[in-house]
Short mmCIF file of C-alpha atoms and ligand atoms in Angstrom, two decimals:
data_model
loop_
_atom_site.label_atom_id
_atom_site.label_comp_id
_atom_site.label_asym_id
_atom_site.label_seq_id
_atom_site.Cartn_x
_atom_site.Cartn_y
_atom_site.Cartn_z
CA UNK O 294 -16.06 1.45 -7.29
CA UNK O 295 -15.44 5.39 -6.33
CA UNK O 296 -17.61 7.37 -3.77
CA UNK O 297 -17.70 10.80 -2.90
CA UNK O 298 -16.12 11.06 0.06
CA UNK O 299 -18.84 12.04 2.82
CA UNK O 300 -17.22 12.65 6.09
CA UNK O 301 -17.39 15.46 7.11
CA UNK O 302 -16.76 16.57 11.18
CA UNK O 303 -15.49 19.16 13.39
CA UNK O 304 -11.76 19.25 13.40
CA UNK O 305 -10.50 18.82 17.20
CA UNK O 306 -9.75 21.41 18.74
CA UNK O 307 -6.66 20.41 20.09
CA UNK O 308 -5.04 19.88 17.01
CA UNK O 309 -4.95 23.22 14.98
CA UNK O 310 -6.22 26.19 16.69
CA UNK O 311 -6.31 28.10 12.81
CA UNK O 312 -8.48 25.39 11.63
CA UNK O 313 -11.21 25.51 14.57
CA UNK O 314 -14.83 24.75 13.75
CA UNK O 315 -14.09 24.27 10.17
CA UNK O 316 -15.78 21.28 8.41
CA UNK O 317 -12.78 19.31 6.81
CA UNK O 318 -13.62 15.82 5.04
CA UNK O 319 -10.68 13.18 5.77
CA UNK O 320 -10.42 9.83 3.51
CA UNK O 321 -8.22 6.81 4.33
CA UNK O 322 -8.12 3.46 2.03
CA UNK O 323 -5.64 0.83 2.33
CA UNK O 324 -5.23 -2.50 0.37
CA UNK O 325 -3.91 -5.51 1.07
CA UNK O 326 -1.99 -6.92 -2.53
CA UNK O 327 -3.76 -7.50 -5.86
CA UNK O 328 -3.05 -11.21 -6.62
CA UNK O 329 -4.65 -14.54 -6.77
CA UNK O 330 -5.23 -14.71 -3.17
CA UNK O 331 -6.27 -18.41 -2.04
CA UNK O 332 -10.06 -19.16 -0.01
CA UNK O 333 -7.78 -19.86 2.90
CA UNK O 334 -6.27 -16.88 3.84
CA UNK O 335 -9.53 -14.70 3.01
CA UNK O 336 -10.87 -14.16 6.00
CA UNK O 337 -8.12 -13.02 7.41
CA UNK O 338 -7.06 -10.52 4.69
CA UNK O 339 -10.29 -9.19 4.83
CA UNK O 340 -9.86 -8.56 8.28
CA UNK O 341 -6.57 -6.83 8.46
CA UNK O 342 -7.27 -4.63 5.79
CA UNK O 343 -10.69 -3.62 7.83
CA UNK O 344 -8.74 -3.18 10.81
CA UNK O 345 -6.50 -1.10 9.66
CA UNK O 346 -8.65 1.54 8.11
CA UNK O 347 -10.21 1.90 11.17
CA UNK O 348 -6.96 2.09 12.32
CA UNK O 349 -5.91 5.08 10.22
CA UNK O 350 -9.17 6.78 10.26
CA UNK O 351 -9.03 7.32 14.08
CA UNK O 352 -5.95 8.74 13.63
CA UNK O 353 -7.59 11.33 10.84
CA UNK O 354 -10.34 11.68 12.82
CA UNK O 355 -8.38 12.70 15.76
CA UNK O 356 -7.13 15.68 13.63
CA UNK O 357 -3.96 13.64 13.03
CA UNK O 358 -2.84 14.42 9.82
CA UNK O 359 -2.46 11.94 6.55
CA UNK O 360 1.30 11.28 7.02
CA UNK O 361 0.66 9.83 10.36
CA UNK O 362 -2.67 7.97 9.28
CA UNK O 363 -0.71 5.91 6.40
CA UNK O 364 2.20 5.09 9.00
CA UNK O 365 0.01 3.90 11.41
CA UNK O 366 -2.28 1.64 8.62
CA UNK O 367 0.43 0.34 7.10
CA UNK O 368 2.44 -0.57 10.71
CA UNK O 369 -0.81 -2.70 11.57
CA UNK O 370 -0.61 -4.87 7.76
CA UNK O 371 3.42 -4.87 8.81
CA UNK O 372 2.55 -6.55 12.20
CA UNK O 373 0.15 -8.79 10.77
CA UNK O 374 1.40 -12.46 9.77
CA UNK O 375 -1.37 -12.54 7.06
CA UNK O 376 0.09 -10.03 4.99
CA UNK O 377 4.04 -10.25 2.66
CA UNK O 378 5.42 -6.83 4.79
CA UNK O 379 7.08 -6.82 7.36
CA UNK O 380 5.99 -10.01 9.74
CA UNK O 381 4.55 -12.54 7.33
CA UNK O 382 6.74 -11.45 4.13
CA UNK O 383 8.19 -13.98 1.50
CA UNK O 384 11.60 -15.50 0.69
CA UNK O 385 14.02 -14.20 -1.51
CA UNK O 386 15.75 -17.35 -3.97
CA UNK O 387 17.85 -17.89 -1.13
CA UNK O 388 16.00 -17.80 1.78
CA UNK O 389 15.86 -14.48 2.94
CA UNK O 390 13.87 -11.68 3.82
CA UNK O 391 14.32 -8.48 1.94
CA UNK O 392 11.96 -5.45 2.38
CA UNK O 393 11.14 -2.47 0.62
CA UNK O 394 8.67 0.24 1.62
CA UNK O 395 8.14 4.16 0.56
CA UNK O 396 5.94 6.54 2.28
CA UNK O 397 5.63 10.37 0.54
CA UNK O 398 3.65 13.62 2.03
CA UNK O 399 1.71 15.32 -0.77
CA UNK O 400 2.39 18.72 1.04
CA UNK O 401 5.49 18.98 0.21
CA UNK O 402 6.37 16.26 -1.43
CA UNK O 403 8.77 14.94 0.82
CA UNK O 404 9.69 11.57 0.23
CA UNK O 405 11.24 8.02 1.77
CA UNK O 406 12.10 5.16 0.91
CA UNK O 407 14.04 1.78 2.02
CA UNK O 408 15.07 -1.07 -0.24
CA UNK O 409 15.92 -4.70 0.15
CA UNK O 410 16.70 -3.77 4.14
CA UNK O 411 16.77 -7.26 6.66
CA UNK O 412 15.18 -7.77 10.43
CA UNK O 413 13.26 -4.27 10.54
CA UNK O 414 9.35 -4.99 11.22
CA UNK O 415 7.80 -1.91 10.11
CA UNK O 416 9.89 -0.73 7.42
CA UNK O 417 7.37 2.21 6.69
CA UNK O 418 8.49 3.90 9.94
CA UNK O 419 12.15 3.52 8.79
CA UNK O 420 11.04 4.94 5.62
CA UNK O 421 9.43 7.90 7.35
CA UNK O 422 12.62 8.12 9.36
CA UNK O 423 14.58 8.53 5.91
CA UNK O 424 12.38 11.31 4.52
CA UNK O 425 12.66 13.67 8.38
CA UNK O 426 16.18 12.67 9.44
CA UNK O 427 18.06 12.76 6.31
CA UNK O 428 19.34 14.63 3.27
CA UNK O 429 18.03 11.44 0.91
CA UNK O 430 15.04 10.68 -0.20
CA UNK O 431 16.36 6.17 -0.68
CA UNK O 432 18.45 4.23 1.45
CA UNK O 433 19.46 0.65 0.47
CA UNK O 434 20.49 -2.55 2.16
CA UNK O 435 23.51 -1.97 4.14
CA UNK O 436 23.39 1.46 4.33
CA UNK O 437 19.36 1.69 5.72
CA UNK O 438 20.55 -1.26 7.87
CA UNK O 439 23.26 1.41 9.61
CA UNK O 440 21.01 4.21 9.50
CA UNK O 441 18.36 1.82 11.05
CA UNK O 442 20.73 1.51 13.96
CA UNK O 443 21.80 4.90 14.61
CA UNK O 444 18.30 5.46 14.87
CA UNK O 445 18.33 2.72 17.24
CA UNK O 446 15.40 0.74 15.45
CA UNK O 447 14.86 -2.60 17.31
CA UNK O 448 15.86 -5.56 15.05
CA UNK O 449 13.01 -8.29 13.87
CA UNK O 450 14.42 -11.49 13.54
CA UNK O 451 10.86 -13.07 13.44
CA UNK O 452 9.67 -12.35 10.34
CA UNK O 453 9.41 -15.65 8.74
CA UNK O 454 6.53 -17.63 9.10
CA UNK O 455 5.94 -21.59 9.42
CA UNK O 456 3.68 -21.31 6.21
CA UNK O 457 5.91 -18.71 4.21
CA UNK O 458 9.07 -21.98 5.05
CA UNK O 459 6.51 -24.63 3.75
CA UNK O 460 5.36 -22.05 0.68
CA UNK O 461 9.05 -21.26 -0.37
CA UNK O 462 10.64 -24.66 -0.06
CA UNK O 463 7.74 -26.03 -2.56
CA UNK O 464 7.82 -23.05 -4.69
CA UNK O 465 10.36 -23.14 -8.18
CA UNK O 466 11.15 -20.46 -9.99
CA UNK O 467 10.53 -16.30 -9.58
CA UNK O 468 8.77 -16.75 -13.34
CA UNK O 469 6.45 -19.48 -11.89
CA UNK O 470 6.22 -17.32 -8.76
CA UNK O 471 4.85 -14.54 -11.18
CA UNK O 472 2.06 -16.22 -13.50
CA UNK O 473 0.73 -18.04 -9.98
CA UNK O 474 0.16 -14.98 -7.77
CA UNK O 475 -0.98 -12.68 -10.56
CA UNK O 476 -2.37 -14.76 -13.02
CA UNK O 477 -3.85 -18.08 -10.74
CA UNK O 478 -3.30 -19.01 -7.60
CA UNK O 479 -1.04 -18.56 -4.90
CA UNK O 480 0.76 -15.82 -3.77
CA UNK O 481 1.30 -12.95 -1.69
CA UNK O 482 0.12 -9.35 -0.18
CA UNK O 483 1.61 -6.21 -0.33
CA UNK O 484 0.15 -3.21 1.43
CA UNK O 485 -0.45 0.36 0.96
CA UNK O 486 -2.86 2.92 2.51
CA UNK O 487 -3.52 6.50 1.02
CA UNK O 488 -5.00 9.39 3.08
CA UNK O 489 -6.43 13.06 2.88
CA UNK O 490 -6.51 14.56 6.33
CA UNK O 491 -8.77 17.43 7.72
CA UNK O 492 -5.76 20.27 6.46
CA UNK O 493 -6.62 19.14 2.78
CA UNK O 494 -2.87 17.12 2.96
CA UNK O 495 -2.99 13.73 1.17
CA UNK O 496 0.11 11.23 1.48
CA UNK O 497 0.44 7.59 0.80
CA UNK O 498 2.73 4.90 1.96
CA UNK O 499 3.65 1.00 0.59
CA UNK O 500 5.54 -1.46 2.07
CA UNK O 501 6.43 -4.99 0.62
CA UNK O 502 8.46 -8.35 1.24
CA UNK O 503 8.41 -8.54 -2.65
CA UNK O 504 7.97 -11.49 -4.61
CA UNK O 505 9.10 -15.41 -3.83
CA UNK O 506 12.20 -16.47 -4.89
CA UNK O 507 13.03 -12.71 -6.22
CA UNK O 508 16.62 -12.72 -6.92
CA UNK O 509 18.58 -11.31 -3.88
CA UNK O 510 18.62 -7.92 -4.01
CA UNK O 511 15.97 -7.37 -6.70
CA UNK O 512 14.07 -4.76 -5.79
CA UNK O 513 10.38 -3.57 -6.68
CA UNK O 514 8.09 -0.81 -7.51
CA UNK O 515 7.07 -0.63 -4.11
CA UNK O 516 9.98 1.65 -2.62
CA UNK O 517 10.33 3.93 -5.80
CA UNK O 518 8.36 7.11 -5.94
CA UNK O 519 6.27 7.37 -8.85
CA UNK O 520 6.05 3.39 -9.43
CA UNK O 521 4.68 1.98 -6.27
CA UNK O 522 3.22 5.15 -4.63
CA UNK O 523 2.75 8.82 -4.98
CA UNK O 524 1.37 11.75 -3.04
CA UNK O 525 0.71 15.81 -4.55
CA UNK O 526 -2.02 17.90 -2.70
CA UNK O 527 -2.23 19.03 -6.56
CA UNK O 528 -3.52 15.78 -7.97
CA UNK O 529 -4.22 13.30 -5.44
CA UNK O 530 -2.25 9.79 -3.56
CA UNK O 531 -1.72 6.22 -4.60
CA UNK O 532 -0.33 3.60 -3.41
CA UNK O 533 0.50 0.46 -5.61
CA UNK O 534 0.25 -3.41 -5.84
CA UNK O 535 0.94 -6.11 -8.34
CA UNK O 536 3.95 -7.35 -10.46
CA UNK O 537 6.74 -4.99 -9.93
CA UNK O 538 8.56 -5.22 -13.06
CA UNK O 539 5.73 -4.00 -14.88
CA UNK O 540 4.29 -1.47 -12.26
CA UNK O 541 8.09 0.44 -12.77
CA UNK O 542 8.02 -0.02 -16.70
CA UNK O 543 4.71 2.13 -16.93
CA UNK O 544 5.08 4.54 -13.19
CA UNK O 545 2.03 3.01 -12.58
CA UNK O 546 1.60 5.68 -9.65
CA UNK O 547 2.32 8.48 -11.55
CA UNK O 548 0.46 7.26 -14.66
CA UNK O 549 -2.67 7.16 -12.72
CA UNK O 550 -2.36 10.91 -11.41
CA UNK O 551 -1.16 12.06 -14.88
CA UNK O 552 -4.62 11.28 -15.70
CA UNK O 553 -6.69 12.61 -12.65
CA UNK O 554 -4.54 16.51 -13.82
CA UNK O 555 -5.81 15.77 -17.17
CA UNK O 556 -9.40 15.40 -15.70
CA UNK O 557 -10.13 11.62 -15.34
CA UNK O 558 -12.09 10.74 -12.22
CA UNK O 559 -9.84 8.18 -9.68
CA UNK O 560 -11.55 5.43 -10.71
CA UNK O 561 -11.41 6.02 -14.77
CA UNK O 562 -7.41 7.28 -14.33
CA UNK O 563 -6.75 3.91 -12.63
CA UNK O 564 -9.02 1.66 -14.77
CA UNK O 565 -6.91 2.99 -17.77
CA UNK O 566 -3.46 3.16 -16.30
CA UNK O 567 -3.91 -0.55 -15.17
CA UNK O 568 -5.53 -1.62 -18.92
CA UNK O 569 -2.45 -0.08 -19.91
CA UNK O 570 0.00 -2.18 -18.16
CA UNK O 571 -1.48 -4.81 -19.02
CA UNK O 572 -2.07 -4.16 -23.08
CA UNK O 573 1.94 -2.61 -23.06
CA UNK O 574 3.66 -5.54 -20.37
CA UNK O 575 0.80 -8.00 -19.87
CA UNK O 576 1.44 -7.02 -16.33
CA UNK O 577 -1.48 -7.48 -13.64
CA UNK O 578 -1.39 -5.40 -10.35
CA UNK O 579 -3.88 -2.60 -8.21
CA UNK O 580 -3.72 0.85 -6.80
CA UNK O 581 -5.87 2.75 -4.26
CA UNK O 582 -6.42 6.33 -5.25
CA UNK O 583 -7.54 9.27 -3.72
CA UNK O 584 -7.90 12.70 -4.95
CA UNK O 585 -7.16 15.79 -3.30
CA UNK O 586 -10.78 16.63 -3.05
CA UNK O 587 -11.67 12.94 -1.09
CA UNK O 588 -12.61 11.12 -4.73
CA UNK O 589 -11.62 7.62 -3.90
CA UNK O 590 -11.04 4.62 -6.20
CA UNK O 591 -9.89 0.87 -5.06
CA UNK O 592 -9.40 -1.28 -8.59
CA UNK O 593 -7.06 -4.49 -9.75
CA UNK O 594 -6.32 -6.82 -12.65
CA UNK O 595 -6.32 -9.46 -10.31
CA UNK O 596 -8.74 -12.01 -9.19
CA UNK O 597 -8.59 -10.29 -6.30
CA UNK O 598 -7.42 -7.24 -3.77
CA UNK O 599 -8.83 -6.36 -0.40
CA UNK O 600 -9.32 -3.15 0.43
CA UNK O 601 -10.88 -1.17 2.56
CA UNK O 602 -11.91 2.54 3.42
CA UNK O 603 -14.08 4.33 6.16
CA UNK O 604 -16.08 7.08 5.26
CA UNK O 605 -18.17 8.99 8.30
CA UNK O 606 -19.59 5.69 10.35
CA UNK O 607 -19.21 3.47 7.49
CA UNK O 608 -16.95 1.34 6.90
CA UNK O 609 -16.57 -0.08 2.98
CA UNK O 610 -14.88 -2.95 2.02
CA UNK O 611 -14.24 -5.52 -0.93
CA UNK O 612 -11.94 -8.61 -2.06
CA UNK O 613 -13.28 -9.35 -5.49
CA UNK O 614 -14.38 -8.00 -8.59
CA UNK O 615 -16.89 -5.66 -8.39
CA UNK O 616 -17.86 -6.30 -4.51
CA UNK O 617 -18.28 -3.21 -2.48
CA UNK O 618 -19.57 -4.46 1.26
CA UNK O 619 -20.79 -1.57 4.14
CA UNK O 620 -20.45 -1.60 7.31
CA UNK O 621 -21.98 0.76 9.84
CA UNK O 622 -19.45 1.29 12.41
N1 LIG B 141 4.65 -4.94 -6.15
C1 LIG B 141 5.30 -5.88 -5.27
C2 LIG B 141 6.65 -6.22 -5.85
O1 LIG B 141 6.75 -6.44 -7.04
C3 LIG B 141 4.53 -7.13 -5.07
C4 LIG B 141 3.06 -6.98 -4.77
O2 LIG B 141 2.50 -5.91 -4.88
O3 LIG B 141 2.44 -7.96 -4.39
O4 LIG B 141 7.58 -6.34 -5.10
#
């Protein structure tokens, strides 16, 4: 499920003199969690995940640049109630919302992360705000939620849905939690979006409410660099999905550019990295991948993962195995 990327336009004018008239290709694909996800909710993940490539790709097409295209994706699957980030995510075992989210710029490799922070809506853009206004590359709990207001971030203190209350108070245990949304039924959606924009820059950012009935302050692969996302202009971007535990064991991010440098294709390095979680920690999960050249790749272990990506006035899309939809936009 990997294309050459084909879009190729005139970079805008207004947005880098030095790169004027030159034909740059940009790439955006974002996901929506690799799980079990039920009939119910499928339209609607389908949609989000469409919307916010589109989303993102205006931005790249704009001559924005990939940093700002993942922000902007991910913001829209934060601000939709479909999706476990931000506005729609799960309960932790007692009742709470904890999010974690990373975002990293494959310039320069400039990172940022937030773990297990409360009431914050898009906690990409808080992430963002940790990689350009501070010396740290992670802020946790407490600490994000005071650097969250000295950046005067508005508090969220809707981010609980009616159906996440009805889903958590009839749900058990974390370990039933896991073998449901991976392995059957029910579950959950992280999101993620990578990017290459028209300067040849690739980033990638994830953001998560985690898994049901996590233990408080449990935290994911999602916020940690090299687990639930990476970005290098050398190799490529990725962003992450699945069961944590076992996406950190193996750097499933990393793992998957380790083998694009040794020469894989993005669709054969994540095919492999993801055969190997699963043969090393019977762990299930999906990535989005894009190399630094616009290679793009969109695979899970799961039942099923929407995704989407927009390439010139296409737009390409799937939820199950092996479906690859087009759109022309
Ligand atoms: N990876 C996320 C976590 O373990 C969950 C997911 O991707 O659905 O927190």
């Amino acid at each position: 499920m990997w294309q050459e990327a084909e879009k190729l336009f005139v970079v805008n004018k207004a947005a880098s003199s030095s790169h004027e008239n030159k034909l740059m290709k940009t790439v955006i694909v974002v996901h929506g969690g690799a799980w079990d996800v039920p009939d119910a909710a499928a339209e609607a993940t389908v949609a989000g995940v469409k919307n916010a490539a589109q989303v993102g790709d205006t931005v790249l097409r704009s001559g924005g640049s990939a940093i700002d295209a993942v922000e902007r994706a991910v913001r829209c699957l934060e601000d939709d109630p479909t999706f476990d980030a931000g506005h729609g995510s799960v309960l932790n075992a007692a009742g709470e919302v904890e999010l974690d989210s990373l975002i990293m710029d494959g310039k320069n490799l400039a990172a940022g992360a937030v773990a297990s922070v409360r009431n914050i809506a898009n906690p990409v853009s808080l992430a963002r705000a940790v990689m350009e206004k501070t010396d740290h590359v992670m802020l946790t709990d407490r600490g994000a939620g005071m650097f969250a207001d000295s950046i005067s971030t508005p508090l969220a203190h809707d981010l609980v849905t009616e159906l996440e209350l009805e889903e958590w108070e009839h749900s058990n245990s974390y370990r039933d939690g896991v073998k449901r949304f991976f392995n059957t039924n029910r579950g959950h959606d992280t999101v993620g979006a990578v990017a290459l924009d028209s300067f040849g820059n690739v980033a990638c950012a994830t953001s998560t409410g985690g898994i049901r009935n996590k233990m408080v302050g449990r935290v994911g692969d999602s916020p940690i660099i090299g687990s639930g996302g990476y970005a290098d202009n050398g190799s490529g971007a990725v962003s992450c999905t699945g069961h944590g535990e076992s996406i950190l064991k193996v750097t499933l991010a990393r793992l998957i550019l380790f083998h694009m440098e040794q020469g894989k294709c993005a669709l054969e390095a994540t095919n492999m990295s993801l055969q190997h979680m699963f043969d090393r920690v019977k762990g299930c999960g999906g990535a989005v991948v894009l190399s630094s050249t616009g290679e793009w790749a969109a695979s899970f272990t799961t039942p099923r993962m929407a995704w989407a990506t927009v390439t010139e006035d296409t737009l390409h899309h799937g939820f199950n195995q092996r479906e690859h939809f087009t759109e022309k936009l």
